[in-house]
Short mmCIF file of C-alpha atoms and ligand atoms in Angstrom, two decimals:
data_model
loop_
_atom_site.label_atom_id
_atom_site.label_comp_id
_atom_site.label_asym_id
_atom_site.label_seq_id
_atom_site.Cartn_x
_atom_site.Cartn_y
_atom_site.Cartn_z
CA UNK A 1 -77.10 -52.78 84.51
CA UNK A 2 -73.61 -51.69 84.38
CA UNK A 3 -71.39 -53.79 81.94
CA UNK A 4 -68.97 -56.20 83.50
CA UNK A 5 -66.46 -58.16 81.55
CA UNK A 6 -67.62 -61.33 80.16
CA UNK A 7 -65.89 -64.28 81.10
CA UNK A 8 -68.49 -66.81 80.87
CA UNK A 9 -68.47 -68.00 77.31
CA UNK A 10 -69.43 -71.65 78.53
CA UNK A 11 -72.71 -70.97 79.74
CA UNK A 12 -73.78 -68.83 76.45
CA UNK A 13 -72.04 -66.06 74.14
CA UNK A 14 -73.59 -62.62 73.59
CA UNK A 15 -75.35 -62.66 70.50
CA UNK A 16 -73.25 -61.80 67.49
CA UNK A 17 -74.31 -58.65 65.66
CA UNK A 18 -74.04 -60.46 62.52
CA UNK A 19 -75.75 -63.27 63.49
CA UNK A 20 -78.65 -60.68 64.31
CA UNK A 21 -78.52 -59.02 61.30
CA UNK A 22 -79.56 -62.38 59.33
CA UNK A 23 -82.45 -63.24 62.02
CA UNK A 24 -83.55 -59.70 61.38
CA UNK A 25 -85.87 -59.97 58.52
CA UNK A 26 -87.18 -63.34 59.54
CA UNK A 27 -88.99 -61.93 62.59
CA UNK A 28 -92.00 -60.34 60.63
CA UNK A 29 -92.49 -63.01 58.48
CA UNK A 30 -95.08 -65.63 58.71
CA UNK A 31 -92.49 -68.07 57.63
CA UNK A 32 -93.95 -72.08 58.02
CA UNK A 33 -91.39 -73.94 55.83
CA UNK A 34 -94.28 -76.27 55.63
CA UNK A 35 -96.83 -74.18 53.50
CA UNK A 36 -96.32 -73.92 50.06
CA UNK A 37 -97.00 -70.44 48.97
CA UNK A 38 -94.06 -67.85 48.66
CA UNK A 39 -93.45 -67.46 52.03
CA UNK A 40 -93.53 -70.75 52.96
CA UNK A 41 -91.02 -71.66 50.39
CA UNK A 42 -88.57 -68.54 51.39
CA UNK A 43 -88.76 -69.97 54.89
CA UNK A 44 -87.65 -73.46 53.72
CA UNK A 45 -85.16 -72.11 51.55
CA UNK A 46 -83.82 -70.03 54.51
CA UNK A 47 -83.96 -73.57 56.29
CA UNK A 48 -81.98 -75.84 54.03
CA UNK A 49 -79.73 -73.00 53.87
CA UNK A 50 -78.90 -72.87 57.42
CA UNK A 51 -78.89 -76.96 57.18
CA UNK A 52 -76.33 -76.95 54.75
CA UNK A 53 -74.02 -74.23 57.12
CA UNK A 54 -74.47 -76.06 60.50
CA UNK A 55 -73.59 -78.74 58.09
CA UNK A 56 -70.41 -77.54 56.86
CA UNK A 57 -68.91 -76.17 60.25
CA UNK A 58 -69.70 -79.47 61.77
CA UNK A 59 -68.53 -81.98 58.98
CA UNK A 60 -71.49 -83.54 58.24
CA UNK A 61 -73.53 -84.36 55.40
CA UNK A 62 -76.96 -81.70 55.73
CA UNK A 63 -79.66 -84.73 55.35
CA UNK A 64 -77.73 -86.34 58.72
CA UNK A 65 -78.94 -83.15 60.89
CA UNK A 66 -81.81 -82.67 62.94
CA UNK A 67 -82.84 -79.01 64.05
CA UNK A 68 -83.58 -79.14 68.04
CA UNK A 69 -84.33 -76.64 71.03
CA UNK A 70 -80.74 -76.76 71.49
CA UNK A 71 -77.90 -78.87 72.91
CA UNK A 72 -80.30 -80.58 76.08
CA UNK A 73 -83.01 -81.56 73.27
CA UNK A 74 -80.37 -83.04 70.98
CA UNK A 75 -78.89 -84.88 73.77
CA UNK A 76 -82.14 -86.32 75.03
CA UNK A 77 -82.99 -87.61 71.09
CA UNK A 78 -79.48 -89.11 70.75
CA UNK A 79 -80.10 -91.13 74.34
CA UNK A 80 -83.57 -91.62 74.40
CA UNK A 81 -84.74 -91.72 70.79
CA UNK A 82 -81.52 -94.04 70.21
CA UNK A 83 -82.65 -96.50 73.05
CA UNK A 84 -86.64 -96.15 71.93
CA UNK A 85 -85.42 -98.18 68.61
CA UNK A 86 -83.54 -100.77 70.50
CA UNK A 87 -84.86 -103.88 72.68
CA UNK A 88 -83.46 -102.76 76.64
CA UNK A 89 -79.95 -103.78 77.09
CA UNK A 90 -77.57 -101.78 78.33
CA UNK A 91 -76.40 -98.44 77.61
CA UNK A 92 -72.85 -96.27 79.39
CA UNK A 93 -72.18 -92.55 79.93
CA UNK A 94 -68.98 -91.14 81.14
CA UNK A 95 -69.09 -89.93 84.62
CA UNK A 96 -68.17 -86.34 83.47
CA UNK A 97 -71.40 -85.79 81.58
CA UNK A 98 -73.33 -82.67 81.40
CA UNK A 99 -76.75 -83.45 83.20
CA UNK A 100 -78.49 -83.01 79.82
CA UNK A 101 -76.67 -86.50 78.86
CA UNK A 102 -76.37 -88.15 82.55
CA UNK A 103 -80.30 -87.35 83.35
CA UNK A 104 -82.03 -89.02 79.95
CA UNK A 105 -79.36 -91.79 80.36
CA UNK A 106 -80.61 -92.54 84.05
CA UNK A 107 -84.25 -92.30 82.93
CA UNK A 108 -83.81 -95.34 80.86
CA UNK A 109 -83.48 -97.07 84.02
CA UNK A 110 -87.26 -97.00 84.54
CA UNK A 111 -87.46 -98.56 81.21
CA UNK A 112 -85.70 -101.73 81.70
CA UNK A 113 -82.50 -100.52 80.49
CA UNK A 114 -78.80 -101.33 82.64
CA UNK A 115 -77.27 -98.36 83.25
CA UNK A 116 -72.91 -98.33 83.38
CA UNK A 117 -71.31 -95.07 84.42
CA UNK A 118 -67.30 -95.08 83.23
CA UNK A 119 -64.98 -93.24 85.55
CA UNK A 120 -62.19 -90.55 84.48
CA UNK A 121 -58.85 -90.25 85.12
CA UNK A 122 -57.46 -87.96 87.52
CA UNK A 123 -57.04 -85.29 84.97
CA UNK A 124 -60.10 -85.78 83.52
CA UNK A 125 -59.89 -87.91 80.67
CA UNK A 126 -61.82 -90.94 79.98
CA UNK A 127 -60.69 -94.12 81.56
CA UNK A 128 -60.11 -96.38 78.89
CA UNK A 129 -59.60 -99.20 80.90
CA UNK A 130 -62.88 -99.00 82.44
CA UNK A 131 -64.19 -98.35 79.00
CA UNK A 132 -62.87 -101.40 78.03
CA UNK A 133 -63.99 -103.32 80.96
CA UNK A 134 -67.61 -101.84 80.52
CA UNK A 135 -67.65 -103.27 77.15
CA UNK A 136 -66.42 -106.54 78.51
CA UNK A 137 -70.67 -107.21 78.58
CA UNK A 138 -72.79 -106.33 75.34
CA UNK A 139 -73.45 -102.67 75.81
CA UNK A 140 -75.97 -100.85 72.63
CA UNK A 141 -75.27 -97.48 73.32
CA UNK A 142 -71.77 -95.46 74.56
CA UNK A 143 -72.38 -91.33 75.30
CA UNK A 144 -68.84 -89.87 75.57
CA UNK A 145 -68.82 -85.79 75.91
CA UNK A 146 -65.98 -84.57 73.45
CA UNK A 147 -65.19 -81.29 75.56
CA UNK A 148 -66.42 -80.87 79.15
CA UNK A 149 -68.06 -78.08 80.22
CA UNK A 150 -66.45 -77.17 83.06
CA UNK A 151 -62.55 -78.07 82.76
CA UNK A 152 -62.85 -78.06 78.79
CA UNK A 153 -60.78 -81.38 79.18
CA UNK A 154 -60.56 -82.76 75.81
CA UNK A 155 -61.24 -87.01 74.93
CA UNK A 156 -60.03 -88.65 72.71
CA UNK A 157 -62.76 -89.46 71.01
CA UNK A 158 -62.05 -91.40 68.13
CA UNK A 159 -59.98 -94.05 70.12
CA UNK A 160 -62.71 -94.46 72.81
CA UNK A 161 -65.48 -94.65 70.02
CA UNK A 162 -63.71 -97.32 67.64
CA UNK A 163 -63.10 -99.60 71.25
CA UNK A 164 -67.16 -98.42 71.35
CA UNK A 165 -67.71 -99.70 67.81
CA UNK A 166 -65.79 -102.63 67.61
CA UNK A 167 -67.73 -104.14 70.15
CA UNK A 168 -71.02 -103.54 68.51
CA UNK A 169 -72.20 -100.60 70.15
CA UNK A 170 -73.04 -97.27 68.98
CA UNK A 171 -71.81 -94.22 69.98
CA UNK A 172 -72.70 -90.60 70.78
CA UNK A 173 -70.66 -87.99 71.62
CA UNK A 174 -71.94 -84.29 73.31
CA UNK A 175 -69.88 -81.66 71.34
CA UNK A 176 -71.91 -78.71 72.51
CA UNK A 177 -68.45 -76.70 73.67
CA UNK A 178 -66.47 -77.95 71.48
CA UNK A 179 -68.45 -76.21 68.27
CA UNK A 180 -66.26 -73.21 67.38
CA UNK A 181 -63.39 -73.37 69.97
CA UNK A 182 -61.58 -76.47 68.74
CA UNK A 183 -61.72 -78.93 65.14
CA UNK A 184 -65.02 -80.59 64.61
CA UNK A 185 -65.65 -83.20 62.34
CA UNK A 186 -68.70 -85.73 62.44
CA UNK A 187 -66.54 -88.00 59.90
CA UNK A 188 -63.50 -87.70 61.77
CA UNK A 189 -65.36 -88.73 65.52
CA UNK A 190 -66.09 -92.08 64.17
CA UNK A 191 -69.17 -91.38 66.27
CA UNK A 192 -73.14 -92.23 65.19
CA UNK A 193 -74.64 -89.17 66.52
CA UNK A 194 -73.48 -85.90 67.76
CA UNK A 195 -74.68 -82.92 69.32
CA UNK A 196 -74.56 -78.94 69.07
CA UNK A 197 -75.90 -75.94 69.95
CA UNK A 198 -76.20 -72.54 69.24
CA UNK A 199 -75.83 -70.07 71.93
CA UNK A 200 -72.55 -71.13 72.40
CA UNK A 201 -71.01 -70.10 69.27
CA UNK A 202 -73.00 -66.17 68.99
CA UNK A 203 -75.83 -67.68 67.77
CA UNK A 204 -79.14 -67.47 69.28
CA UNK A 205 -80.57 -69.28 72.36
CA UNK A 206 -82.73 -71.79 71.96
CA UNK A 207 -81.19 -73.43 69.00
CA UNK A 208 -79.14 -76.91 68.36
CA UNK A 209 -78.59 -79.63 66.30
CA UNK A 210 -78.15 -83.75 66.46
CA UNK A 211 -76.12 -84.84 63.53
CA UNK A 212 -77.36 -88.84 63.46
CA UNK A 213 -76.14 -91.41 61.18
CA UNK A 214 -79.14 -92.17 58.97
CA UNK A 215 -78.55 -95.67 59.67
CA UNK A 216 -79.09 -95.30 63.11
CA UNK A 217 -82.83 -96.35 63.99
CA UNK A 218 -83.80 -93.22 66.15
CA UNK A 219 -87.10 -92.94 67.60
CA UNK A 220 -88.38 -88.95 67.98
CA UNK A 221 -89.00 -87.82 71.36
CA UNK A 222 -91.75 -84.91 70.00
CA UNK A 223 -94.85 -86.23 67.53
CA UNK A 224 -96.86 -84.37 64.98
CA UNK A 225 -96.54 -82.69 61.76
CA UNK A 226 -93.17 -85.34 60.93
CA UNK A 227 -90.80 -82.03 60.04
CA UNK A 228 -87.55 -82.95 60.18
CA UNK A 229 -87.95 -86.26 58.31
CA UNK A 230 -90.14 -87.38 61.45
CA UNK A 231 -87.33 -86.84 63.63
CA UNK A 232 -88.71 -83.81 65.79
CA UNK A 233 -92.01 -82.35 64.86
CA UNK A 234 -93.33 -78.98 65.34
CA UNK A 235 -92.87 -75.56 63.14
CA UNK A 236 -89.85 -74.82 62.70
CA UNK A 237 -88.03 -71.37 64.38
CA UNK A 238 -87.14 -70.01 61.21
CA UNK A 239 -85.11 -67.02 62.41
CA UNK A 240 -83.78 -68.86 65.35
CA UNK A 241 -82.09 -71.47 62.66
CA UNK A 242 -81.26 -68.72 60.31
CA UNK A 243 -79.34 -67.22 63.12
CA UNK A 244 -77.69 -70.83 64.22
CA UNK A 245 -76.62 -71.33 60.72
CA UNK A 246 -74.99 -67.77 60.32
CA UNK A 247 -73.31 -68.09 63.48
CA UNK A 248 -72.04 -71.87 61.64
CA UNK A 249 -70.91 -70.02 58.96
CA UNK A 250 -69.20 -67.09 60.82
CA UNK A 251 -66.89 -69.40 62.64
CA UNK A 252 -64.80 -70.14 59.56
CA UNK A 253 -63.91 -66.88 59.59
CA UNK A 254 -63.20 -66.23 62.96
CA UNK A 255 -62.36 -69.73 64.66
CA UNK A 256 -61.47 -69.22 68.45
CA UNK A 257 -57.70 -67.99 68.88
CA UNK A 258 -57.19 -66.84 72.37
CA UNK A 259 -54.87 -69.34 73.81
CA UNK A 260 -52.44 -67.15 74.45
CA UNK A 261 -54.72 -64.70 76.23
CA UNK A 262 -55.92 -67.61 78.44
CA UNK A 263 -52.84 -69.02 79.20
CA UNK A 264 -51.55 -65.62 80.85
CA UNK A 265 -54.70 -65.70 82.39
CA UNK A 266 -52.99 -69.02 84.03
CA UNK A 267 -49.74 -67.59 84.68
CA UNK A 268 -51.82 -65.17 86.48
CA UNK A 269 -53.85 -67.46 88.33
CA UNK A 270 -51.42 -69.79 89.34
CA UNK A 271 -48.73 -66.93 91.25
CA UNK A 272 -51.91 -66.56 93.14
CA UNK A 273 -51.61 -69.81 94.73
CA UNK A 274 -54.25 -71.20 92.75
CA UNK A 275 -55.11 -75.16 90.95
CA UNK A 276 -56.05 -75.62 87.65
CA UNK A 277 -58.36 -78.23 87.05
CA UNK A 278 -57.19 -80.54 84.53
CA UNK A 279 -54.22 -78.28 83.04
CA UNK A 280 -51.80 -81.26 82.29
CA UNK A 281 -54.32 -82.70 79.86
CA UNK A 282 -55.40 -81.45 76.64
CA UNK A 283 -58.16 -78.38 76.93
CA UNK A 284 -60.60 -76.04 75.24
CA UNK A 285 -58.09 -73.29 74.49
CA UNK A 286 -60.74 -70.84 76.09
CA UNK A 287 -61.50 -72.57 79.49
CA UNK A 288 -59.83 -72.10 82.94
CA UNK A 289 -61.30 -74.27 85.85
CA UNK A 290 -59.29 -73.37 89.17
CA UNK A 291 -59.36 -73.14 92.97
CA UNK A 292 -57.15 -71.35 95.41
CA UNK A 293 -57.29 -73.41 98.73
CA UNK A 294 -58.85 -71.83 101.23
CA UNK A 295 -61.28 -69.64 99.13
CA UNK A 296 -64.92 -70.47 98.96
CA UNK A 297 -65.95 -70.33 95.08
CA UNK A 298 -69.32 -68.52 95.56
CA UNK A 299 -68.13 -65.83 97.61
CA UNK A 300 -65.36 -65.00 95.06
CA UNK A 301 -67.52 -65.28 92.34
CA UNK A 302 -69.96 -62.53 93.90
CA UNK A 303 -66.93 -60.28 94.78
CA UNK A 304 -65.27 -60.73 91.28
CA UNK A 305 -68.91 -59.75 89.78
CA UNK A 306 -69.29 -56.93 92.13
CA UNK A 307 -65.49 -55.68 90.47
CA UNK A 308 -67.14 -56.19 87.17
CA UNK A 309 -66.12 -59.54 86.27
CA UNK A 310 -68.63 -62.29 85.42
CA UNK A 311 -67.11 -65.71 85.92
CA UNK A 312 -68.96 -68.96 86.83
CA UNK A 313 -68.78 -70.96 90.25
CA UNK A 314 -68.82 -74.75 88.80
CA UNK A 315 -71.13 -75.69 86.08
CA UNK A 316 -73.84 -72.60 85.07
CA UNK A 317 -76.44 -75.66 84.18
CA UNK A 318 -76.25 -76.86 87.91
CA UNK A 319 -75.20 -73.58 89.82
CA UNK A 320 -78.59 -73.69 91.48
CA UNK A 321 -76.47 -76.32 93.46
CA UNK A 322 -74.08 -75.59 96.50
CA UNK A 323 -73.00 -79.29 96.17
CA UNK A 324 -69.51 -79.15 94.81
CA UNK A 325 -69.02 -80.30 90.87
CA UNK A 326 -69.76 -83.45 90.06
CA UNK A 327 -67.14 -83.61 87.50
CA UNK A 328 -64.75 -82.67 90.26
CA UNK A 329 -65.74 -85.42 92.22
CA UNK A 330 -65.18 -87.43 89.58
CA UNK A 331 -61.93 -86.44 88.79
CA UNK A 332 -61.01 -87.86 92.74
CA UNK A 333 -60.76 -83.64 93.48
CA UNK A 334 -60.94 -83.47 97.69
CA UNK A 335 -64.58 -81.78 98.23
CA UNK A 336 -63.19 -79.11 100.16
CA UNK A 337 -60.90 -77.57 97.16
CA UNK A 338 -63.89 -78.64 95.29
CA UNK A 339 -65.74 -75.95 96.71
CA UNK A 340 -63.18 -73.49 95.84
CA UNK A 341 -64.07 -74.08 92.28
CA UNK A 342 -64.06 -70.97 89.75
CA UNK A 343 -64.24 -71.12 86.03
CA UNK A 344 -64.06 -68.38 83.61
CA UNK A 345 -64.39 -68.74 79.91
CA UNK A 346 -63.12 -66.92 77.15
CA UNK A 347 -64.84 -66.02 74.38
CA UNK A 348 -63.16 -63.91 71.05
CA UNK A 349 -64.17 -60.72 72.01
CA UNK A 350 -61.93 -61.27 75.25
CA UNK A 351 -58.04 -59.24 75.47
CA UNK A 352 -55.27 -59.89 76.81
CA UNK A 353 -56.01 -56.09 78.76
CA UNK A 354 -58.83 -57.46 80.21
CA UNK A 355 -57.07 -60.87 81.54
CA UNK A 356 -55.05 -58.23 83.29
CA UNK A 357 -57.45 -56.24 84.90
CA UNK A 358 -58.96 -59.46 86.08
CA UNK A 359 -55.88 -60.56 88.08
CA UNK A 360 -55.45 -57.45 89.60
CA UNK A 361 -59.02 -57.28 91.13
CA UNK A 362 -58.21 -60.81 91.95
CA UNK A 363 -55.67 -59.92 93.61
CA UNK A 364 -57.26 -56.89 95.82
CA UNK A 365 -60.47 -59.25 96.26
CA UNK A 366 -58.73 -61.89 97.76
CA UNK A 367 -56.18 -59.57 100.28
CA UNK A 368 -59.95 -58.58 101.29
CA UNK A 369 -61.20 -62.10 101.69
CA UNK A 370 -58.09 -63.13 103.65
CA UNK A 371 -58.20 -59.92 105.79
CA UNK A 372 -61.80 -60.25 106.50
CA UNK A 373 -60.89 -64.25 107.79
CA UNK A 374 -57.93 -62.77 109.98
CA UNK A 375 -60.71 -60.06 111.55
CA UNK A 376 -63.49 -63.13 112.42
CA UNK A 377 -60.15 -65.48 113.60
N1 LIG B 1 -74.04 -80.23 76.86
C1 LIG B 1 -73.05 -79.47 77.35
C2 LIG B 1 -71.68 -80.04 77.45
C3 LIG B 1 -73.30 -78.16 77.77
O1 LIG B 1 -72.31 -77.43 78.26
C4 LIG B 1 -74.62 -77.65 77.66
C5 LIG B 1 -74.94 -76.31 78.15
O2 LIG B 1 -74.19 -75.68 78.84
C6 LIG B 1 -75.61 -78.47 77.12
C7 LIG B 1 -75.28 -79.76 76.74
C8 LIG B 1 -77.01 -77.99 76.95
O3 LIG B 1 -77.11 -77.16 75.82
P1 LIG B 1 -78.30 -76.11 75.69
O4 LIG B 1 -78.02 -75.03 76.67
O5 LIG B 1 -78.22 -75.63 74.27
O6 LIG B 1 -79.55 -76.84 75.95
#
C-alpha cells in the first residue's frame, strides 16, 4: 500500500510507537491479573498501573473506572447497565449521538422504557430549551455526547448536566473524541458516568474505559469471573490496557496543538467555495466537517484518496451508509449539501505542509470533477 496522508484522526490514530513499546513485553506473557503467582501479580500491577493513568488524564478517581472493549462497550454499560438498576421510566439522548449511544438507548424501548430524543441547534449545540422541556416529565437517565464525532461541535456540558441533575436525573456524557484533543475532567462535567476510548488517542484498538460514579447502581452487561469489581467480567487484555494507559499518560506531554494548522486548512477550504459544518460554534481544534455545493462527498473522498489523502465521507462508524449524516439532518442541514459532506481530522503528527498539499489536490480534483460534469452536460 502506498502511504497517503492521514487525515482521519476521528475514526482511529496510528498506533503510537511509544505506546507499542510498553505493550511490547506484555504479548508473551501469560499475564491473568487474576492468578496469584508472579505473573499474575505483574499483570495486575501492570493493570492498576494503567488504571491509575487513564485515571489521571481523565480526572477521575482510578476505583471509578471500568476497563471495556472500547468506547461502543462503555457506552452500552453507561445506557444499559444504568437503566438495568432502575425501575423503566424514561431515559433522553441528544439527537447528535454516535450510534454506539443512540442504538442501546433505543433498545430500552423493548424494555418498557420511554424514549425522548432532544434536538440541536442549528450549529450543533444542544438545545437547551428542549432539554429543559424534556425534563419538564421525570426523566432517570440524560446521555449528552461532549464532542461530536463528525463536526467536533463542542456542549456545554456542565450547564446541560446540572439542568440534568437538578431535576433528579443522572447523567452520562460520550467523551470518546474529546480524550486528548481538548480539557477533560470527570469532576469538572458534573456528569455520573463518562466514556473513553483508546484508539483515538495512539493507543491500541480495542480498548476503552467508563468512568461511573460509584454511587451510581450499574448493572454489568457481560457475567462471569466479577473482574472489574463485577462491572465487566472476562480476563483482562493486559497489553491492550497497558497500551491505553501509556497512550493516557503520553497525552500530558503532547496534548493536541494544531489549531492553527486546521484553521488554514479552513481558510483553504472555504476560498474553495466550500461550508463548514458548525464553524461558528465552539469545536475540536482538530476537526473540519465541510461541503462544497454541488460536489458529491463520496466521489471526492475516492479522488482525494486516489491523490493520497485519506479523509472521511460523514461518520467512519456509519459510512457503510449512503444516507446522508444523521447529525446533519439534525442540525436542519438541506439533504442535498448533506451529501456533499467531507470531514478530515487532524491528528499531531499532521503539518501545516501537508494542509497545503491537500488544498492544492483539492483544488486540481475538483477543476476535474467540474470539467467531467461540463463533458456529461
Ligand atoms: N462514541 C463516539 C463519539 C465515537 O466517535 C466512537 C467511534 O468513533 C465511539 C463512541 C465508539 O468507540 P469505539 O470505536 O472505541 O468502540
Amino acid at each position: 500500500m502506498t502511504r497517503s496522508v492521514y487525515f482521519d484522526h476521528n475514526a482511529t490514530t496510528p498506533l503510537n510507537p511509544a505506546v507499542k513499546e510498553a505493550m511490547w513485553p506484555w504479548l508473551g506473557i501469560p499475564a491473568n491479573a487474576s492468578s496469584r503467582h508472579q505473573f499474575g501479580r505483574a499483570a495486575r500491577q501492570a493493570l492498576e498501573t494503567a488504571r491509575e493513568q487513564v485515571a489521571a488524564a481523565v480526572g477521575a478517581h482510578p476505583s471509578q473506572l471500568v476497563f471495556t472493549s472500547g468506547g461502543t462497550e462503555a457506552d452500552n454499560l453507561a445506557i444499559r447497565g444504568i437503566c438495568d438498576g432502575l425501575k423503566p421510566s424514561s431515559l433522553a439522548v441528544s439527537s447528535i449521538e454516535h450510534p454506539a449511544v443512540m442504538r442501546p438507548a433505543q433498545s430500552m424501548q423493548q424494555r418498557g422504557w420511554k424514549l425522548a430524543v432532544i434536538g440541536v441547534e442549528a450549529d450543533g449545540r444542544i438545545s437547551a430549551d428542549q432539554l429543559a422541556d424534556t425534563l419538564a416529565q421525570p426523566v432517570a437517565l440524560v446521555s449528552m455526547m461532549l464532542a461530536n464525532n463528525e463536526t467536533g461541535v463542542l456542549q456545554d456540558i456542565p450547564a446541560l448536566a446540572e439542568m440534568a441533575r437538578k431535576r433528579g436525573a443522572l447523567v452520562h456524557t460520550d467523551a470518546v473524541q474529546a480524550l486528548g484533543k481538548t480539557r477533560l475532567n470527570f469532576a469538572e462535567l458534573n456528569v455520573n458516568a463518562m466514556s473513553v476510548s483508546g484508539h483515538k488517542i495512539g493507543g491500541p484498538q480495542g480498548t476503552g474505559a467508563l468512568i461511573v460514579d460509584k454511587r451510581v447502581d450499574m448493572q454489568a452487561l457481560l457475567y462471569g469471573g466479577g473482574q472489574e469489581k463485577g462491572r465487566r467480567s472476562g480476563t483482562e487484555n493486559i497489553a491492550a490496557i497497558v497500551g491505553f494507559g501509556r497512550a493516557c499518560e503520553l497525552l500530558a506531554s503532547y496534548p493536541y496543538q494544531g489549531e492553527a494548522v486546521r484553521n488554514s486548512l479552513e481558510t483553504g477550504l472555504k476560498q474553495a467555495g466550500a461550508i463548514i459544518f458548525g464553524e461558528n460554534a465552539p469545536r475540536l481544534p482538530n476537526t473540519t466537517f465541510f461541503a462544497i455545493p454541488g460536489i458529491d462527498g463520496e466521489t471526492l473522498v475516492m479522488a482525494l484518496d486516489r491523490a493520497g489523502f485519506a479523509v472521511a465521507s460523514g461518520s467512519a462508524c456509519s459510512s457503510d451508509s449512503s444516507d446522508p449524516s444523521p447529525v446533519l439532518m439534525a442540525m436542519g442541514v438541506d439533504p442535498s449539501l448533506a451529501q456533499g459532506a467531507v470531514r478530515i481530522s487532524l491528528g499531531p503528527e499532521n503539518t501545516a505542509e501537508e494542509v497545503q498539499g491537500f488544498l492544492l489536490a483539492l483544488q486540481y480534483e475538483l477543476s476535474r470533477m467540474q470539467n467531467m460534469t461540463a463533458i456529461a452536460v
